[in-house]
PDB file of C-alpha atoms in Angstrom:
ATOM      1  CA  LEU A 524     100.095  52.472 -15.436  1.00 54.00           C
ATOM      2  CA  GLY A 525     102.434  55.346 -16.447  1.00 76.00           C
ATOM      3  CA  GLY A 526     100.212  57.757 -17.781  1.00 80.00           C
ATOM      4  CA  LYS A 527      96.840  56.883 -17.327  1.00 85.00           C
ATOM      5  CA  ALA A 528      97.891  56.326 -12.823  1.00 86.00           C
ATOM      6  CA  MET A 529      99.304  60.490 -13.671  1.00 90.00           C
ATOM      7  CA  ALA A 530      96.307  61.164 -14.864  1.00 90.00           C
ATOM      8  CA  LEU A 531      94.151  59.564 -11.984  1.00 89.00           C
ATOM      9  CA  ASP A 532      96.198  59.867  -9.173  1.00 89.00           C
ATOM     10  CA  GLY A 533      97.187  63.603 -10.163  1.00 91.00           C
ATOM     11  CA  PRO A 534      94.261  66.615  -9.026  1.00 94.00           C
ATOM     12  CA  PHE A 535      92.777  67.400 -12.259  1.00 95.00           C
ATOM     13  CA  GLU A 536      89.423  66.338 -11.858  1.00 95.00           C
ATOM     14  CA  ARG A 537      88.949  69.942  -9.970  1.00 96.00           C
ATOM     15  CA  PHE A 538      89.904  72.427 -13.041  1.00 97.00           C
ATOM     16  CA  ASN A 539      88.129  73.418 -16.353  1.00 96.00           C
ATOM     17  CA  ARG A 540      90.760  73.077 -18.362  1.00 98.00           C
ATOM     18  CA  PHE A 541      94.493  71.411 -18.803  1.00 98.00           C
ATOM     19  CA  VAL A 542      96.931  73.309 -20.363  1.00 98.00           C
ATOM     20  CA  ASP A 543      99.811  71.540 -21.501  1.00 98.00           C
ATOM     21  CA  VAL A 544     103.366  73.170 -21.414  1.00 98.00           C
ATOM     22  CA  GLY A 545     105.660  71.701 -23.477  1.00 97.00           C
ATOM     23  CA  GLY A 546     103.208  68.646 -24.319  1.00 97.00           C
ATOM     24  CA  SER A 547     105.030  67.073 -27.583  1.00 97.00           C
ATOM     25  CA  MET A 548     102.653  65.187 -29.557  1.00 97.00           C
ATOM     26  CA  GLY A 549     100.213  65.398 -27.139  1.00 97.00           C
ATOM     27  CA  HIS A 550     100.394  61.402 -25.657  1.00 95.00           C
ATOM     28  CA  PHE A 551      99.620  62.829 -22.274  1.00 95.00           C
ATOM     29  CA  LEU A 552      97.450  65.094 -22.907  1.00 97.00           C
ATOM     30  CA  TYR A 553      95.100  62.814 -24.433  1.00 97.00           C
ATOM     31  CA  SER A 554      95.547  60.518 -21.419  1.00 95.00           C
ATOM     32  CA  VAL A 555      94.091  63.293 -19.169  1.00 96.00           C
ATOM     33  CA  LEU A 556      91.309  63.899 -21.845  1.00 97.00           C
ATOM     34  CA  ASP A 557      90.217  60.309 -21.842  1.00 95.00           C
ATOM     35  CA  THR A 558      89.624  60.242 -17.697  1.00 95.00           C
ATOM     36  CA  TYR A 559      88.094  63.659 -17.955  1.00 96.00           C
ATOM     37  CA  GLN A 560      85.528  63.465 -20.555  1.00 95.00           C
ATOM     38  CA  ASP A 561      84.107  66.893 -19.709  1.00 96.00           C
ATOM     39  CA  LYS A 562      87.516  69.208 -20.115  1.00 97.00           C
ATOM     40  CA  LYS A 563      88.816  70.709 -22.931  1.00 98.00           C
ATOM     41  CA  ALA A 564      92.425  71.666 -23.332  1.00 98.00           C
ATOM     42  CA  ILE A 565      95.459  73.504 -24.502  1.00 98.00           C
ATOM     43  CA  LEU A 566      98.377  71.596 -26.361  1.00 98.00           C
ATOM     44  CA  PHE A 567     101.598  74.223 -26.195  1.00 98.00           C
ATOM     45  CA  ASP A 568     105.139  73.544 -27.537  1.00 98.00           C
ATOM     46  CA  ARG A 569     107.439  75.130 -30.380  1.00 98.00           C
ATOM     47  CA  PRO A 570     106.245  75.054 -33.891  1.00 98.00           C
ATOM     48  CA  PRO A 571     107.358  72.164 -35.109  1.00 98.00           C
ATOM     49  CA  VAL A 572     106.023  70.342 -33.022  1.00 98.00           C
ATOM     50  CA  ILE A 573     103.117  71.404 -32.796  1.00 98.00           C
ATOM     51  CA  GLU A 574     102.708  71.186 -36.538  1.00 98.00           C
ATOM     52  CA  ASN A 575     103.013  67.218 -36.203  1.00 97.00           C
ATOM     53  CA  ALA A 576     101.050  67.313 -33.377  1.00 98.00           C
ATOM     54  CA  LYS A 577      98.166  68.275 -35.478  1.00 98.00           C
ATOM     55  CA  LYS A 578      97.910  65.475 -37.594  1.00 97.00           C
ATOM     56  CA  LEU A 579      97.589  62.929 -34.828  1.00 97.00           C
ATOM     57  CA  TRP A 580      94.951  64.875 -33.851  1.00 98.00           C
ATOM     58  CA  LEU A 581      93.077  65.975 -36.520  1.00 97.00           C
ATOM     59  CA  GLU A 582      93.783  63.507 -38.727  1.00 95.00           C
ATOM     60  CA  GLU A 583      90.388  61.315 -39.676  1.00 92.00           C
ATOM     61  CA  ASN A 584      92.666  58.234 -38.965  1.00 93.00           C
ATOM     62  CA  GLY A 585      94.748  60.201 -36.599  1.00 95.00           C
ATOM     63  CA  THR A 586      95.449  58.645 -33.042  1.00 96.00           C
ATOM     64  CA  PHE A 587      94.063  61.545 -30.813  1.00 97.00           C
ATOM     65  CA  ASN A 588      91.139  62.137 -33.123  1.00 95.00           C
ATOM     66  CA  LYS A 589      88.621  60.825 -30.863  1.00 96.00           C
ATOM     67  CA  ALA A 590      89.423  64.283 -28.392  1.00 96.00           C
ATOM     68  CA  SER A 591      90.272  66.836 -31.034  1.00 96.00           C
ATOM     69  CA  ASP A 592      87.252  68.494 -30.431  1.00 97.00           C
ATOM     70  CA  ARG A 593      88.322  69.379 -27.167  1.00 98.00           C
ATOM     71  CA  VAL A 594      91.933  70.807 -28.080  1.00 98.00           C
ATOM     72  CA  GLU A 595      93.744  74.300 -29.038  1.00 98.00           C
ATOM     73  CA  PHE A 596      96.455  74.396 -30.331  1.00 98.00           C
ATOM     74  CA  VAL A 597      99.277  77.165 -29.631  1.00 98.00           C
ATOM     75  CA  ALA A 598     102.664  77.202 -30.881  1.00 98.00           C
ATOM     76  CA  GLY A 599     105.480  79.427 -29.304  1.00 98.00           C
ATOM     77  CA  SER A 600     108.473  79.173 -26.280  1.00 98.00           C
ATOM     78  CA  PHE A 601     107.946  79.240 -22.798  1.00 97.00           C
ATOM     79  CA  PHE A 602     111.205  80.858 -23.230  1.00 97.00           C
ATOM     80  CA  GLU A 603     109.083  84.026 -24.391  1.00 97.00           C
ATOM     81  CA  GLU A 604     106.386  84.697 -22.155  1.00 96.00           C
ATOM     82  CA  GLY A 605     104.336  86.499 -25.026  1.00 96.00           C
ATOM     83  CA  SER A 606     104.229  83.152 -26.869  1.00 97.00           C
ATOM     84  CA  LEU A 607     102.236  81.163 -23.812  1.00 98.00           C
ATOM     85  CA  PRO A 608      98.526  80.149 -24.257  1.00 98.00           C
ATOM     86  CA  THR A 609      96.184  82.930 -22.687  1.00 97.00           C
ATOM     87  CA  LEU A 610      94.814  81.841 -19.711  1.00 98.00           C
ATOM     88  CA  GLU A 611      91.311  81.702 -17.933  1.00 98.00           C
ATOM     89  CA  ASP A 612      90.319  81.409 -14.334  1.00 98.00           C
ATOM     90  CA  GLY A 613      89.849  77.557 -13.472  1.00 98.00           C
ATOM     91  CA  ASP A 614      92.866  76.559 -15.202  1.00 98.00           C
ATOM     92  CA  ALA A 615      95.750  74.242 -14.564  1.00 98.00           C
ATOM     93  CA  VAL A 616      98.668  74.597 -16.427  1.00 98.00           C
ATOM     94  CA  TYR A 617     101.112  71.643 -16.112  1.00 97.00           C
ATOM     95  CA  MET A 618     104.293  70.749 -17.368  1.00 97.00           C
ATOM     96  CA  ARG A 619     105.266  67.226 -17.172  1.00 95.00           C
ATOM     97  CA  TYR A 620     109.044  66.299 -17.482  1.00 92.00           C
ATOM     98  CA  ILE A 621     110.086  69.613 -18.464  1.00 94.00           C
ATOM     99  CA  LEU A 622     111.723  71.470 -15.525  1.00 93.00           C
ATOM    100  CA  HIS A 623     114.018  68.519 -14.791  1.00 88.00           C
ATOM    101  CA  ASP A 624     116.087  69.503 -17.997  1.00 85.00           C
ATOM    102  CA  TRP A 625     116.791  72.474 -16.891  1.00 90.00           C
ATOM    103  CA  ALA A 626     119.158  74.202 -14.120  1.00 88.00           C
ATOM    104  CA  ASP A 627     117.195  76.652 -11.634  1.00 92.00           C
ATOM    105  CA  LYS A 628     118.875  79.532 -13.839  1.00 94.00           C
ATOM    106  CA  GLU A 629     116.306  78.600 -16.914  1.00 95.00           C
ATOM    107  CA  ALA A 630     114.247  76.927 -14.639  1.00 96.00           C
ATOM    108  CA  GLU A 631     113.085  80.000 -12.696  1.00 97.00           C
ATOM    109  CA  VAL A 632     113.021  82.033 -16.111  1.00 98.00           C
ATOM    110  CA  ILE A 633     110.417  79.278 -17.360  1.00 98.00           C
ATOM    111  CA  LEU A 634     108.524  79.832 -14.150  1.00 98.00           C
ATOM    112  CA  SER A 635     108.764  83.676 -14.357  1.00 98.00           C
ATOM    113  CA  ASN A 636     107.135  83.803 -18.087  1.00 98.00           C
ATOM    114  CA  LEU A 637     104.685  81.493 -17.019  1.00 98.00           C
ATOM    115  CA  ARG A 638     103.649  83.417 -13.487  1.00 98.00           C
ATOM    116  CA  LYS A 639     103.588  86.346 -15.678  1.00 98.00           C
ATOM    117  CA  ARG A 640     101.149  85.051 -17.928  1.00 97.00           C
ATOM    118  CA  ILE A 641      98.898  84.375 -15.535  1.00 98.00           C
ATOM    119  CA  GLY A 642      98.636  87.863 -13.950  1.00 97.00           C
ATOM    120  CA  ASN A 643      95.590  87.842 -11.910  1.00 97.00           C
ATOM    121  CA  LYS A 644      94.076  85.242 -12.896  1.00 98.00           C
ATOM    122  CA  ASP A 645      92.953  82.051 -10.757  1.00 98.00           C
ATOM    123  CA  VAL A 646      95.380  79.175 -12.250  1.00 98.00           C
ATOM    124  CA  THR A 647      97.177  76.451 -10.496  1.00 98.00           C
ATOM    125  CA  VAL A 648     100.311  75.066 -11.278  1.00 98.00           C
ATOM    126  CA  LEU A 649     101.147  71.478 -11.797  1.00 98.00           C
ATOM    127  CA  ILE A 650     104.688  70.463 -11.904  1.00 97.00           C
ATOM    128  CA  GLY A 651     104.940  66.522 -12.849  1.00 94.00           C
ATOM    129  CA  GLU A 652     108.235  65.171 -12.381  1.00 90.00           C
ATOM    130  CA  SER A 653     110.481  62.225 -10.825  1.00 80.00           C
ATOM    131  CA  ALA A 654     109.462  61.956  -7.299  1.00 64.00           C
ATOM    132  CA  MET A 655     113.059  62.265  -5.376  1.00 63.00           C
ATOM    133  CA  PRO A 656     112.909  62.356  -2.004  1.00 65.00           C
ATOM    134  CA  ASP A 657     114.459  64.691   0.099  1.00 65.00           C
ATOM    135  CA  ARG A 658     117.609  63.097   1.490  1.00 63.00           C
ATOM    136  CA  HIS A 659     118.056  62.992   5.424  1.00 56.00           C
ATOM    137  CA  THR A 660     119.518  59.797   5.711  1.00 50.00           C
ATOM    138  CA  VAL A 661     121.749  57.950   4.129  1.00 48.00           C
ATOM    139  CA  ALA A 662     121.028  54.394   2.981  1.00 46.00           C
ATOM    140  CA  GLN A 663     120.241  52.803  -0.314  1.00 48.00           C
ATOM    141  CA  PRO A 664     119.233  55.190  -2.877  1.00 47.00           C
ATOM    142  CA  ALA A 665     116.068  55.036  -4.417  1.00 58.00           C
ATOM    143  CA  VAL A 666     115.967  54.191  -8.089  1.00 54.00           C
ATOM    144  CA  ILE A 667     115.299  57.960  -8.204  1.00 54.00           C
ATOM    145  CA  HIS A 668     118.561  58.863  -7.398  1.00 51.00           C
ATOM    146  CA  HIS A 669     120.123  56.629 -10.055  1.00 51.00           C
ATOM    147  CA  ILE A 670     117.735  58.517 -12.469  1.00 56.00           C
ATOM    148  CA  ASP A 671     118.878  61.941 -11.221  1.00 51.00           C
ATOM    149  CA  MET A 672     122.745  60.872 -12.149  1.00 52.00           C
ATOM    150  CA  GLN A 673     121.508  59.935 -15.268  1.00 59.00           C
ATOM    151  CA  MET A 674     119.564  63.247 -15.914  1.00 56.00           C
ATOM    152  CA  MET A 675     122.732  64.997 -14.897  1.00 52.00           C
ATOM    153  CA  ALA A 676     125.636  62.549 -16.903  1.00 55.00           C
ATOM    154  CA  VAL A 677     123.086  63.575 -19.580  1.00 60.00           C
ATOM    155  CA  LEU A 678     122.055  67.281 -20.106  1.00 55.00           C
ATOM    156  CA  GLY A 679     124.743  68.704 -17.428  1.00 54.00           C
ATOM    157  CA  ASP A 680     122.464  70.780 -14.822  1.00 65.00           C
ATOM    158  CA  ALA A 681     119.838  68.777 -15.304  1.00 61.00           C
ATOM    159  CA  VAL A 682     118.280  67.929 -12.019  1.00 75.00           C
ATOM    160  CA  GLU A 683     115.386  65.652 -10.366  1.00 80.00           C
ATOM    161  CA  ARG A 684     114.070  68.375  -7.680  1.00 86.00           C
ATOM    162  CA  THR A 685     113.284  66.954  -3.411  1.00 87.00           C
ATOM    163  CA  PRO A 686     110.240  68.756  -2.009  1.00 88.00           C
ATOM    164  CA  SER A 687     112.780  71.048  -0.224  1.00 90.00           C
ATOM    165  CA  MET A 688     114.261  71.946  -3.562  1.00 92.00           C
ATOM    166  CA  TRP A 689     110.763  72.999  -5.176  1.00 92.00           C
ATOM    167  CA  LYS A 690     109.701  74.907  -1.470  1.00 95.00           C
ATOM    168  CA  GLU A 691     112.627  77.063  -2.205  1.00 95.00           C
ATOM    169  CA  LEU A 692     112.516  77.345  -5.762  1.00 96.00           C
ATOM    170  CA  LEU A 693     109.003  78.405  -6.263  1.00 97.00           C
ATOM    171  CA  PRO A 694     108.785  81.915  -3.682  1.00 98.00           C
ATOM    172  CA  LYS A 695     111.543  83.228  -6.034  1.00 98.00           C
ATOM    173  CA  VAL A 696     109.320  83.155  -9.442  1.00 97.00           C
ATOM    174  CA  GLY A 697     105.828  83.982  -7.448  1.00 98.00           C
ATOM    175  CA  PHE A 698     104.462  81.049  -6.811  1.00 98.00           C
ATOM    176  CA  LYS A 699     103.375  79.685  -3.545  1.00 97.00           C
ATOM    177  CA  PHE A 700     104.416  75.959  -2.977  1.00 96.00           C
ATOM    178  CA  VAL A 701     100.906  73.984  -1.868  1.00 97.00           C
ATOM    179  CA  THR A 702     101.192  70.218  -1.980  1.00 95.00           C
ATOM    180  CA  ILE A 703     102.984  67.180  -3.488  1.00 93.00           C
ATOM    181  CA  TYR A 704     100.169  64.365  -5.114  1.00 93.00           C
ATOM    182  CA  PRO A 705     102.572  60.833  -5.599  1.00 89.00           C
ATOM    183  CA  THR A 706     101.012  58.926  -8.293  1.00 88.00           C
ATOM    184  CA  ARG A 707     101.426  55.140  -8.897  1.00 88.00           C
ATOM    185  CA  SER A 708     104.015  55.856 -11.611  1.00 81.00           C
ATOM    186  CA  LEU A 709     107.754  57.377 -10.852  1.00 80.00           C
ATOM    187  CA  LEU A 710     106.305  61.109 -11.059  1.00 86.00           C
ATOM    188  CA  GLN A 711     104.640  63.394  -8.582  1.00 90.00           C
ATOM    189  CA  TRP A 712     102.487  66.335  -9.069  1.00 94.00           C
ATOM    190  CA  VAL A 713     104.116  69.300  -7.590  1.00 95.00           C
ATOM    191  CA  GLU A 714     101.337  71.780  -7.132  1.00 97.00           C
ATOM    192  CA  ALA A 715     101.861  75.524  -7.189  1.00 98.00           C
ATOM    193  CA  VAL A 716      99.944  78.652  -6.883  1.00 98.00           C
ATOM    194  CA  PRO A 717     100.258  82.547  -8.122  1.00 98.00           C
ATOM    195  CA  VAL A 718     101.131  84.933  -5.215  1.00 96.00           C
TER     196      VAL A 718
END
């Protein structure tokens, strides 16, 4: 199920446009656009990544060419607020497997930049990360705890956040935690709105 489950089980249908922040080549964005064929999107990533992604979307035999007329490409860095895409009312900005790479300090910078870019627009943020449960009991750890340990071993300060951790982090950077959407994959969507 993977990407298709992430697209189907998330709350995407209600939004006008999708903004994939850190979307790499656009593999997941294509799955979302294939599922919601009346929607448009922005693919945002670093300049060299966007140049490579355009080949998959814009070339005649490109893997994602079928949806190329519904995608805008924006190159920049989520560490630079001014380079983030211009947002519109009704947008869903999502980051899939992005913030788990970063400690709270860097995650706060990324989310703060996004919050500034949103301004007073009616925009929802969806954070797609592994479904790490809150740890209120002692028992056999779920597979996700093993992934959390691997992330810390490989990336140092990386962390799979629990619902409690999201509820603590989001208000620090101007967002309100709304809910979590589980999917038929290891990913869950954390919904947040600006306050």
